[in-house]
């Protein structure tokens, strides 16, 4: 089988044997917003040019969005491997995993993260019964898991908000003129921002300007001001998302994604009393395998864990 | 006397007679970030080239900041006309009005708005005893007034936040491809965003992504999505800043600044039960006059209200 994780800015692919073991893997920069001439088919053929393309292929991510190869409607939460496998869009050469949606007046959507979450649950059975899975990033996702299914989830635009404020607002200006790295080696500025967010009863907006005034008044070094801002934004995200965590019986928390960013979140989660969460760096392939098994594209016991052939 | 309102992106000046009446007025694009060759002195001389430059001159705004002509330290709140006049920096050809500062762990600063506030109080005696003055904009200021002095104030980065999200984030994308104007003629999208912000117990950050998902799910038209976002941000600003307004005995509210933006705020304030606030478009000159009188640069009863000479 061929498995693809096809996002906005990159494309990754794996050639698997019937037991789910990786025979070959490859990647390209042909994300859906950076396609070569020839579009989606050309990008697919370039990546798999040495592979047997008569094999079934499955893909997750933005490839199923309105800007993707084919738009695949969101599936409603709660949803698990069987529901996602049943809703695979098989209209083209690739079977595409649908994204998920929950909420109504304030709808939430994801594409690709649902597969990473299922991959995490496949690798970590102890998270299946009940857990809170966090995927930090441009648009962080917080998913509640129950009985192996994604119950619901919420999005925090923390990464994008930080990036636009750093690059384009007055808050990024002091750090642009300062020594770039190591300004907050002790983590003091990050912690100060985090603490300010915990004390805020009105969320982040009334606090943002303090990332400027604390520099103006000499309380935070210019070069550390972005660490303060990062602490504010991540602190606010955690405060809002963990509000009901105690009341819900403190379900186990796990982090999925870039290890450096996950470590930053793990530190901040610790300040709020969350036990050291496991960090899962790469869960897309395991999720694609899990859905493929549910869809009958791989052997029922295929999990790739029997040791790689190649 | 010569009076100048010298901000980041523009410079305005007035030549006044001893009674404070306007003899001539002029403006230029020489804000402190757009100076001509020759810097501050050249910009000052260009604007006042036909005026008597031996007259005393007074200026407010960013001209007193670290990036200005001379840095004038912030004065601490509470503060009124006498304190500001006493702290005028007279070290150069221009007397510069200091900015104000309040707070400590979360400091707040302003430069120029203090003068507009004093101008407003000069024009509207009914606001002097006790009021809440709102200056919407890039960095909105909310100042509490008591006994003719500025008690304290808070900043909301609403205008800048809206601009960077519109120009540089995924939230601005749907509207960039859509018909620009008139998409929210009924104001429905703005109102929907406003209402969502009132219902939010965790502030704006957890809500931002809804400006995208409501478009994806067809609940808000792409062209109206920025009106929804504007409603979210202004709604959140008002919710946070008016939290204690009832408990404080509903002091009168007034708006100072761009009339179109003030009207948008006035509408939203009305939804929260605030009686129709007066809108003061231009209060800098009146504030400069008021401080100049307190500093002995103009006659004690100079207010420019005796009818213009010219």
Coordinates of C-alpha atoms in Angstrom, one line a residue:
Chain A
X1 CA 0.0 0.0 0.0
X2 CA 1.0 3.6 -0.5
X3 CA 0.4 6.0 2.4
X4 CA 0.6 9.8 2.0
X5 CA 0.5 12.7 4.5
X6 CA -0.2 15.6 2.1
X7 CA -0.3 19.0 3.9
X8 CA -0.2 22.6 2.9
X9 CA 3.6 22.9 2.6
X10 CA 4.9 19.4 2.2
X11 CA 4.1 15.9 1.0
X12 CA 5.4 12.7 2.6
X13 CA 4.9 9.2 1.3
X14 CA 5.6 5.6 2.4
X15 CA 5.5 2.3 0.5
X16 CA 4.2 -0.4 2.8
X17 CA 4.1 -4.2 2.6
X18 CA 0.8 -6.0 3.4
X19 CA 1.9 -6.1 7.1
X20 CA 2.2 -2.4 7.2
X21 CA 6.0 -2.4 7.3
X22 CA 7.8 0.5 5.6
X23 CA 9.7 -0.6 2.4
X24 CA 10.6 2.9 1.2
X25 CA 9.8 6.4 2.3
X26 CA 10.2 9.8 0.6
X27 CA 9.1 13.4 0.8
X28 CA 8.8 16.4 -1.4
X29 CA 8.1 20.1 -1.0
X30 CA 4.9 19.7 -3.2
X31 CA 2.4 20.7 -0.5
X32 CA -1.0 21.7 -1.9
X33 CA 0.0 25.3 -2.0
X34 CA 3.3 24.5 -3.8
X35 CA 2.4 22.2 -6.5
X36 CA 4.5 21.6 -9.6
X37 CA 3.4 22.0 -13.2
X38 CA 0.8 19.3 -13.7
X39 CA -0.7 19.8 -10.3
X40 CA -1.7 17.0 -8.0
X41 CA -1.2 14.1 -10.4
X42 CA 2.3 15.3 -11.3
X43 CA 3.2 15.7 -7.6
X44 CA 1.9 12.2 -6.8
X45 CA 3.7 10.7 -9.8
X46 CA 7.0 12.4 -9.0
X47 CA 7.0 11.1 -5.4
X48 CA 6.0 7.6 -6.3
X49 CA 7.9 7.3 -9.7
X50 CA 9.8 4.2 -8.6
X51 CA 6.9 2.6 -6.7
X52 CA 4.2 0.2 -7.9
X53 CA 1.3 2.6 -8.5
X54 CA -1.2 -0.1 -9.0
X55 CA -1.2 -0.6 -5.2
X56 CA -4.0 1.0 -3.2
X57 CA -3.1 4.5 -2.0
X58 CA -4.4 6.4 1.0
X59 CA -3.8 10.1 1.9
X60 CA -4.7 12.4 4.8
X61 CA -4.4 16.2 5.2
X62 CA -5.3 19.3 3.2
X63 CA -5.3 17.2 0.0
X64 CA -9.0 16.7 0.9
X65 CA -9.8 20.4 1.4
X66 CA -11.5 22.8 -1.0
X67 CA -8.0 23.7 -2.3
X68 CA -6.9 20.1 -2.5
X69 CA -7.1 17.3 -5.1
X70 CA -10.8 16.6 -4.2
X71 CA -12.9 18.2 -1.5
X72 CA -14.0 15.5 0.9
X73 CA -16.8 16.7 3.3
X74 CA -15.9 16.8 7.0
X75 CA -17.2 13.9 9.1
X76 CA -19.0 14.9 12.3
X77 CA -17.6 14.1 15.8
X78 CA -17.5 11.9 17.7
X79 CA -15.6 9.8 15.3
X80 CA -13.1 6.9 15.3
X81 CA -11.1 4.7 12.9
X82 CA -14.2 2.8 11.6
X83 CA -16.2 5.9 10.8
X84 CA -13.2 7.5 9.1
X85 CA -12.5 4.4 7.1
X86 CA -16.2 4.1 6.1
X87 CA -16.1 7.7 4.9
X88 CA -12.9 7.4 2.9
X89 CA -13.3 9.2 -0.5
X90 CA -12.4 6.6 -3.1
X91 CA -13.4 8.6 -6.2
X92 CA -9.8 9.0 -7.5
X93 CA -6.5 7.2 -7.6
X94 CA -6.0 8.1 -3.9
X95 CA -8.4 7.2 -1.1
X96 CA -8.7 10.4 0.9
X97 CA -9.3 10.5 4.7
X98 CA -12.1 13.1 5.5
X99 CA -11.4 15.8 8.0
X100 CA -13.5 16.2 11.2
X101 CA -15.9 18.8 12.3
X102 CA -17.6 19.5 15.6
X103 CA -19.6 22.4 17.1
X104 CA -22.3 24.4 15.4
X105 CA -22.5 28.1 16.3
X106 CA -18.7 28.0 16.8
X107 CA -17.7 25.2 14.5
X108 CA -14.3 23.5 14.7
X109 CA -12.6 21.7 11.8
X110 CA -9.4 19.7 11.3
X111 CA -7.8 17.9 8.3
X112 CA -4.8 15.6 9.0
X113 CA -4.8 15.9 12.8
X114 CA -7.5 13.3 13.1
X115 CA -5.1 10.8 11.5
X116 CA -2.3 11.8 13.8
X117 CA -4.6 11.3 16.8
X118 CA -5.6 7.9 15.6
X119 CA -1.9 7.0 15.1
X120 CA -1.2 8.1 18.6
X121 CA -4.0 6.0 20.0
X122 CA -2.6 3.0 18.0
X123 CA 0.8 3.5 19.5
X124 CA -0.3 4.3 23.0
X125 CA -3.2 2.1 24.1
X126 CA -3.3 3.7 27.5
X127 CA -4.6 6.9 25.9
X128 CA -7.6 5.2 24.2
X129 CA -10.0 5.0 27.1
X130 CA -9.9 8.7 28.0
X131 CA -7.3 11.4 27.2
X132 CA -6.7 15.0 26.1
X133 CA -4.4 15.2 23.1
X134 CA -2.6 18.4 22.2
X135 CA -1.2 19.2 18.8
X136 CA 0.7 22.5 19.2
X137 CA 1.4 24.6 16.1
X138 CA 0.1 27.3 13.7
X139 CA -3.4 26.3 14.6
X140 CA -3.1 24.2 17.8
X141 CA -5.7 21.5 18.2
X142 CA -6.9 20.1 21.6
X143 CA -8.9 16.9 21.2
X144 CA -10.8 15.0 23.8
X145 CA -10.6 11.2 23.3
X146 CA -13.1 8.7 24.7
X147 CA -13.3 4.9 24.0
X148 CA -10.9 5.2 21.1
X149 CA -12.9 8.0 19.4
X150 CA -12.4 11.7 19.0
X151 CA -15.2 13.2 21.1
X152 CA -14.7 16.8 20.2
X153 CA -11.9 19.4 19.8
X154 CA -11.0 23.0 19.8
X155 CA -8.5 25.2 17.9
X156 CA -6.2 27.9 19.3
X157 CA -4.5 30.1 16.6
X158 CA -1.5 30.5 19.0
X159 CA 1.3 29.8 16.4
X160 CA -0.1 32.1 13.7
X161 CA -1.0 34.8 16.2
X162 CA 2.6 34.8 17.5
X163 CA 4.0 34.8 14.0
X164 CA 1.9 37.8 12.7
X165 CA 2.5 39.8 15.9
X166 CA 6.2 39.1 15.7
X167 CA 6.6 39.9 12.0
X168 CA 4.0 42.7 11.5
X169 CA 3.1 44.4 14.8
X170 CA 4.7 46.9 17.1
X171 CA 5.3 44.0 19.6
X172 CA 7.9 42.4 17.3
X173 CA 9.9 45.6 16.9
X174 CA 12.1 45.6 20.0
X175 CA 13.3 42.1 19.3
X176 CA 14.0 42.9 15.7
X177 CA 16.7 45.3 16.7
X178 CA 18.2 43.1 19.5
X179 CA 20.5 40.1 19.7
X180 CA 18.4 37.3 18.4
X181 CA 19.1 34.1 20.4
X182 CA 19.6 33.2 24.1
X183 CA 18.0 36.3 25.4
X184 CA 15.7 34.3 27.7
X185 CA 18.0 31.4 28.5
X186 CA 16.7 31.3 32.1
X187 CA 13.1 31.3 30.8
X188 CA 12.2 34.2 33.1
X189 CA 10.4 36.3 30.4
X190 CA 8.5 33.2 29.1
X191 CA 7.4 32.4 32.7
X192 CA 6.4 36.0 33.4
X193 CA 4.2 36.1 30.3
X194 CA 2.7 32.7 31.3
X195 CA 2.0 33.9 34.8
X196 CA 0.4 37.1 33.5
X197 CA -2.0 35.0 31.4
X198 CA -3.0 32.9 34.3
X199 CA -3.9 36.0 36.3
X200 CA -6.0 37.4 33.4
X201 CA -9.7 37.1 33.8
X202 CA -10.5 38.6 30.4
X203 CA -8.2 36.6 28.2
X204 CA -5.2 37.7 26.2
X205 CA -6.4 40.9 24.4
X206 CA -6.1 43.3 27.3
X207 CA -2.6 42.0 28.0
X208 CA -1.0 42.1 24.6
X209 CA 0.2 45.7 24.9
X210 CA 2.2 44.8 28.1
X211 CA 4.7 43.0 25.7
X212 CA 5.6 46.6 24.6
X213 CA 5.2 48.6 27.9
X214 CA 7.4 46.1 29.9
X215 CA 10.2 46.8 27.4
X216 CA 9.6 50.6 27.5
X217 CA 9.7 50.5 31.3
X218 CA 12.8 48.3 31.4
X219 CA 11.2 45.3 33.1
X220 CA 11.7 42.9 30.2
X221 CA 14.8 43.1 27.9
X222 CA 14.0 44.0 24.3
X223 CA 15.6 40.7 23.1
X224 CA 13.4 38.7 25.5
X225 CA 10.2 40.4 24.7
X226 CA 9.1 37.7 22.2
X227 CA 9.6 35.1 24.9
X228 CA 7.3 37.1 27.1
X229 CA 4.8 37.3 24.3
X230 CA 5.1 33.5 23.7
X231 CA 4.5 33.0 27.4
X232 CA 1.4 35.2 27.2
X233 CA -0.1 33.4 24.3
X234 CA 0.8 29.8 25.3
X235 CA -0.2 30.6 28.9
X236 CA -3.6 31.9 27.7
X237 CA -4.1 28.9 25.5
X238 CA -3.4 26.5 28.4
X239 CA -5.5 28.4 30.9
X240 CA -8.5 28.3 28.6
X241 CA -8.1 24.7 27.4
X242 CA -7.4 23.3 30.9
X243 CA -10.2 25.1 32.6
X244 CA -12.3 22.0 33.0
X245 CA -9.5 19.5 33.1
X246 CA -9.6 19.0 36.9
X247 CA -13.4 18.7 36.9
X248 CA -13.1 16.1 34.2
X249 CA -11.0 13.9 36.4
X250 CA -7.6 14.9 35.1
X251 CA -7.5 12.7 32.0
X252 CA -4.0 11.9 30.8
X253 CA -2.5 14.5 28.5
X254 CA -0.2 13.8 25.5
X255 CA 1.6 16.1 23.0
X256 CA 1.9 15.4 19.3
X257 CA 4.2 17.3 17.0
X258 CA 7.5 19.2 16.7
X259 CA 9.6 18.1 19.7
X260 CA 11.0 21.6 20.6
X261 CA 7.6 23.2 20.6
X262 CA 6.1 20.2 22.5
X263 CA 8.8 20.6 25.1
X264 CA 7.8 24.3 25.6
X265 CA 4.2 23.2 26.1
X266 CA 5.3 20.3 28.4
X267 CA 7.1 22.8 30.7
X268 CA 4.1 25.1 30.8
X269 CA 1.7 22.2 31.4
X270 CA 3.9 21.2 34.3
X271 CA 3.4 24.6 35.9
X272 CA -0.4 23.9 35.8
X273 CA 0.1 20.6 37.6
X274 CA -0.2 18.3 34.6
X275 CA 2.0 15.2 34.9
X276 CA 4.9 15.1 32.4
X277 CA 3.1 14.3 29.1
X278 CA 4.5 11.9 26.5
X279 CA 5.6 13.6 23.3
X280 CA 4.8 11.9 20.0
X281 CA 6.8 13.3 17.2
X282 CA 5.3 11.6 14.2
X283 CA 2.0 9.8 14.2
X284 CA 0.6 10.3 10.7
X285 CA 1.9 7.0 9.3
X286 CA 0.5 5.0 12.2
X287 CA -2.9 6.8 11.7
X288 CA -2.9 6.0 8.0
X289 CA -2.2 2.4 8.8
X290 CA -4.9 2.2 11.4
X291 CA -7.5 3.6 9.0
X292 CA -6.3 1.4 6.2
X293 CA -6.8 -1.7 8.4
X294 CA -10.3 -0.5 9.2
X295 CA -10.9 0.0 5.5
X296 CA -9.6 -3.5 4.6
X297 CA -6.6 -2.1 2.7
X298 CA -4.1 -3.8 5.0
X299 CA -4.1 -7.1 7.0
X300 CA -6.2 -6.8 10.2
X301 CA -3.1 -7.1 12.4
X302 CA -0.9 -4.9 10.3
X303 CA 0.8 -2.3 12.5
X304 CA 4.3 -2.2 11.0
X305 CA 5.8 -3.3 14.4
X306 CA 7.2 -6.6 13.2
X307 CA 10.5 -4.9 12.2
X308 CA 11.2 -3.2 9.0
X309 CA 12.2 -5.4 6.0
X310 CA 14.3 -2.9 4.3
Chain B
X1 CA 1.7 80.8 20.5
X2 CA 2.4 77.9 18.2
X3 CA 0.7 74.6 19.0
X4 CA 1.7 71.3 17.5
X5 CA 0.2 67.8 17.5
X6 CA 3.2 65.7 16.4
X7 CA 2.4 62.0 16.0
X8 CA 4.0 59.0 14.3
X9 CA 2.7 59.6 10.9
X10 CA 1.6 63.3 10.7
X11 CA 2.3 66.7 12.1
X12 CA -0.4 69.4 12.6
X13 CA 0.2 72.9 13.7
X14 CA -1.8 76.0 14.7
X15 CA -0.7 79.7 15.1
X16 CA -2.8 81.2 18.0
X17 CA -3.3 84.7 19.2
X18 CA -2.9 85.4 22.9
X19 CA -6.6 84.5 23.5
X20 CA -6.1 81.1 22.0
X21 CA -7.9 81.9 18.7
X22 CA -6.6 80.1 15.6
X23 CA -4.9 82.5 13.2
X24 CA -3.5 79.9 10.8
X25 CA -3.4 76.2 10.7
X26 CA -1.4 73.7 8.6
X27 CA -0.4 70.1 8.5
X28 CA 2.3 68.0 6.9
X29 CA 3.2 64.3 6.5
X30 CA 6.3 64.7 8.6
X31 CA 5.4 62.4 11.4
X32 CA 8.3 61.3 13.6
X33 CA 8.7 58.1 11.5
X34 CA 8.6 60.1 8.2
X35 CA 10.9 63.0 8.7
X36 CA 12.5 65.0 5.9
X37 CA 16.3 65.5 5.5
X38 CA 17.3 67.7 8.4
X39 CA 15.1 65.8 10.8
X40 CA 12.9 67.4 13.5
X41 CA 14.2 71.0 13.1
X42 CA 13.7 70.9 9.4
X43 CA 10.2 69.5 9.7
X44 CA 9.3 72.2 12.3
X45 CA 10.7 75.0 10.1
X46 CA 9.0 73.7 7.0
X47 CA 5.6 73.8 8.7
X48 CA 6.0 77.2 10.4
X49 CA 8.0 78.9 7.6
X50 CA 5.6 81.8 7.4
X51 CA 4.9 82.1 11.2
X52 CA 6.7 84.1 13.9
X53 CA 9.0 81.4 15.3
X54 CA 10.1 83.6 18.2
X55 CA 6.6 82.8 19.8
X56 CA 6.5 80.1 22.4
X57 CA 5.7 76.7 21.0
X58 CA 4.1 73.7 22.6
X59 CA 3.8 70.1 21.2
X60 CA 2.2 66.8 22.2
X61 CA 2.5 63.3 20.9
X62 CA 5.2 60.9 19.9
X63 CA 7.6 63.8 19.5
X64 CA 8.4 63.3 23.2
X65 CA 9.2 59.6 22.8
X66 CA 12.5 57.8 22.6
X67 CA 12.2 58.0 18.8
X68 CA 11.1 61.7 19.1
X69 CA 12.9 65.0 19.1
X70 CA 13.7 64.7 22.8
X71 CA 12.6 61.9 25.1
X72 CA 10.4 63.3 27.9
X73 CA 9.8 60.9 30.8
X74 CA 6.2 59.7 31.4
X75 CA 4.3 61.4 34.2
X76 CA 2.6 59.1 36.6
X77 CA -1.2 59.0 37.0
X78 CA -3.4 60.4 38.4
X79 CA -2.6 63.6 36.5
X80 CA -4.3 66.7 35.2
X81 CA -3.6 70.0 33.4
X82 CA -1.5 71.5 36.2
X83 CA 0.7 68.5 36.6
X84 CA 1.2 68.2 32.9
X85 CA 2.0 71.9 32.5
X86 CA 4.5 71.7 35.4
X87 CA 6.2 68.8 33.8
X88 CA 6.5 70.4 30.3
X89 CA 10.0 69.8 28.9
X90 CA 11.3 73.2 27.9
X91 CA 14.8 72.2 27.0
X92 CA 14.5 73.0 23.3
X93 CA 12.6 75.3 20.9
X94 CA 9.5 73.4 21.6
X95 CA 7.9 72.8 25.0
X96 CA 6.9 69.1 24.9
X97 CA 4.0 67.6 26.9
X98 CA 5.0 64.5 28.7
X99 CA 3.1 61.3 28.2
X100 CA 1.4 59.5 31.0
X101 CA 2.0 56.1 32.7
X102 CA 0.1 54.1 35.2
X103 CA 0.3 50.5 36.5
X104 CA 3.4 48.7 37.5
X105 CA 3.5 44.9 36.9
X106 CA 1.3 45.6 33.8
X107 CA 2.3 49.2 32.9
X108 CA 0.3 51.4 30.6
X109 CA 1.6 54.3 28.6
X110 CA 0.2 57.0 26.4
X111 CA 1.6 60.0 24.5
X112 CA -0.7 62.5 22.9
X113 CA -4.0 61.0 24.1
X114 CA -3.6 62.7 27.5
X115 CA -3.7 66.0 25.6
X116 CA -6.8 65.0 23.7
X117 CA -8.5 63.9 26.9
X118 CA -7.8 67.3 28.6
X119 CA -9.1 69.0 25.4
X120 CA -12.3 67.0 25.7
X121 CA -12.7 67.9 29.3
X122 CA -12.1 71.6 28.4
X123 CA -14.9 71.4 25.8
X124 CA -17.3 69.2 27.9
X125 CA -17.4 70.4 31.5
X126 CA -20.0 67.7 32.3
X127 CA -17.4 65.0 31.8
X128 CA -14.9 66.5 34.3
X129 CA -16.3 65.2 37.5
X130 CA -16.4 61.6 36.6
X131 CA -16.3 59.9 33.2
X132 CA -14.9 57.1 31.0
X133 CA -13.2 58.4 27.9
X134 CA -12.6 56.0 25.0
X135 CA -10.1 56.7 22.1
X136 CA -10.6 53.9 19.6
X137 CA -7.8 53.2 17.2
X138 CA -4.6 51.2 16.5
X139 CA -4.0 51.1 20.3
X140 CA -7.3 52.1 21.8
X141 CA -7.1 53.9 25.2
X142 CA -9.8 53.8 27.9
X143 CA -9.2 56.5 30.5
X144 CA -11.0 57.0 33.8
X145 CA -11.5 60.6 34.7
X146 CA -12.2 62.0 38.2
X147 CA -12.2 65.7 39.3
X148 CA -10.7 66.9 36.0
X149 CA -7.7 64.5 36.2
X150 CA -6.9 61.2 34.4
X151 CA -7.1 58.6 37.2
X152 CA -5.8 55.6 35.2
X153 CA -6.2 54.0 31.8
X154 CA -5.8 50.8 29.8
X155 CA -4.8 49.9 26.3
X156 CA -6.5 47.5 23.8
X157 CA -4.5 46.7 20.7
X158 CA -7.7 46.2 18.8
X159 CA -6.9 48.2 15.7
X160 CA -3.5 46.8 15.2
X161 CA -4.7 43.3 15.9
X162 CA -7.4 43.6 13.3
X163 CA -5.0 45.0 10.7
X164 CA -2.3 42.3 11.1
X165 CA -4.9 39.5 11.1
X166 CA -6.6 41.0 8.0
X167 CA -3.4 41.5 6.1
X168 CA -1.2 38.6 7.2
X169 CA -3.2 35.7 8.7
X170 CA -5.5 33.1 7.2
X171 CA -8.5 35.0 8.7
X172 CA -8.0 37.7 6.1
X173 CA -7.9 35.3 3.1
X174 CA -11.6 34.8 2.4
X175 CA -12.3 38.5 2.2
X176 CA -9.3 39.1 0.0
X177 CA -10.9 37.1 -2.8
X178 CA -14.4 38.5 -2.3
X179 CA -16.3 41.6 -3.2
X180 CA -14.8 44.3 -1.0
X181 CA -17.5 46.6 0.2
X182 CA -21.1 46.4 1.4
X183 CA -20.9 42.8 2.3
X184 CA -22.3 43.4 5.8
X185 CA -24.6 46.3 5.1
X186 CA -27.1 44.9 7.6
X187 CA -24.4 44.7 10.2
X188 CA -25.4 41.1 10.9
X189 CA -21.8 39.6 10.7
X190 CA -20.5 42.4 13.0
X191 CA -23.3 41.8 15.5
X192 CA -22.7 38.0 15.4
X193 CA -19.0 38.5 16.2
X194 CA -19.9 41.0 19.0
X195 CA -22.4 38.5 20.5
X196 CA -19.8 35.7 20.4
X197 CA -17.4 37.9 22.3
X198 CA -19.9 38.7 25.0
X199 CA -20.6 34.9 25.5
X200 CA -16.8 34.1 25.7
X201 CA -15.6 33.5 29.2
X202 CA -12.0 33.1 28.1
X203 CA -11.5 36.2 26.0
X204 CA -10.8 36.4 22.3
X205 CA -8.1 33.8 21.6
X206 CA -10.3 30.7 21.7
X207 CA -12.7 32.4 19.3
X208 CA -10.5 33.7 16.6
X209 CA -10.5 30.6 14.5
X210 CA -14.3 30.8 14.2
X211 CA -13.8 33.7 11.8
X212 CA -12.5 31.0 9.4
X213 CA -14.7 28.1 10.3
X214 CA -18.0 30.1 10.0
X215 CA -16.9 30.8 6.4
X216 CA -16.0 27.2 5.7
X217 CA -19.3 26.0 7.0
X218 CA -21.3 28.7 5.1
X219 CA -22.6 30.5 8.1
X220 CA -20.8 33.8 7.3
X221 CA -20.2 35.1 3.8
X222 CA -16.6 35.3 2.8
X223 CA -16.9 39.0 2.1
X224 CA -18.4 39.6 5.5
X225 CA -15.9 37.6 7.5
X226 CA -13.8 40.7 8.4
X227 CA -16.9 42.4 9.8
X228 CA -17.4 39.3 11.9
X229 CA -13.8 39.5 13.1
X230 CA -14.2 43.2 13.8
X231 CA -17.2 42.4 15.9
X232 CA -15.3 39.8 17.8
X233 CA -12.4 42.1 18.6
X234 CA -14.4 45.2 19.4
X235 CA -16.9 43.1 21.3
X236 CA -14.1 41.6 23.4
X237 CA -12.6 45.0 24.0
X238 CA -15.9 46.4 25.3
X239 CA -16.7 43.4 27.4
X240 CA -13.4 43.6 29.2
X241 CA -13.4 47.4 29.6
X242 CA -17.0 47.7 30.7
X243 CA -16.9 44.8 33.2
X244 CA -16.9 47.2 36.2
X245 CA -18.8 50.1 34.6
X246 CA -22.1 49.2 36.2
X247 CA -20.5 48.7 39.6
X248 CA -18.8 52.1 39.3
X249 CA -22.1 53.8 39.0
X250 CA -22.3 54.0 35.2
X251 CA -20.1 57.1 34.7
X252 CA -20.8 59.0 31.4
X253 CA -18.9 57.6 28.4
X254 CA -17.5 59.7 25.5
X255 CA -15.7 58.7 22.3
X256 CA -12.7 60.7 20.9
X257 CA -11.3 60.2 17.5
X258 CA -12.2 59.2 13.9
X259 CA -16.0 59.7 13.5
X260 CA -16.6 56.5 11.4
X261 CA -14.8 54.3 13.9
X262 CA -16.4 56.1 16.9
X263 CA -19.8 55.4 15.4
X264 CA -19.0 51.7 15.2
X265 CA -18.0 51.8 18.9
X266 CA -21.1 53.9 19.8
X267 CA -23.4 51.3 18.2
X268 CA -21.7 48.5 20.1
X269 CA -21.7 50.5 23.4
X270 CA -25.5 50.9 22.9
X271 CA -25.9 47.1 22.7
X272 CA -24.3 47.0 26.2
X273 CA -26.7 49.6 27.6
X274 CA -24.4 52.6 27.4
X275 CA -26.4 55.8 26.6
X276 CA -25.5 57.3 23.2
X277 CA -22.0 58.7 23.9
X278 CA -20.9 62.1 22.5
X279 CA -18.3 61.8 19.7
X280 CA -15.4 64.3 19.9
X281 CA -13.5 64.3 16.6
X282 CA -10.6 66.6 17.3
X283 CA -9.5 67.5 20.8
X284 CA -5.7 68.0 20.5
X285 CA -5.8 71.7 20.0
X286 CA -8.1 72.3 22.9
X287 CA -5.8 70.2 25.1
X288 CA -2.7 72.0 24.0
X289 CA -4.5 75.3 24.8
X290 CA -5.6 74.0 28.2
X291 CA -2.0 73.0 29.1
X292 CA -0.6 76.2 27.7
X293 CA -2.9 78.2 30.0
X294 CA -1.9 76.2 33.0
X295 CA 1.8 76.8 32.0
X296 CA 1.3 80.6 31.6
X297 CA 1.9 80.5 27.9
X298 CA -1.7 81.8 27.1
X299 CA -4.0 84.2 28.9
X300 CA -5.8 82.5 31.9
X301 CA -9.2 82.7 30.1
X302 CA -7.9 81.8 26.6
X303 CA -10.0 79.1 25.1
X304 CA -10.3 80.2 21.5
X305 CA -14.1 80.4 21.9
X306 CA -14.5 84.1 21.3
X307 CA -14.7 83.6 17.5
X308 CA -11.8 83.3 15.1
X309 CA -10.1 86.5 14.0
X310 CA -9.0 85.3 10.7

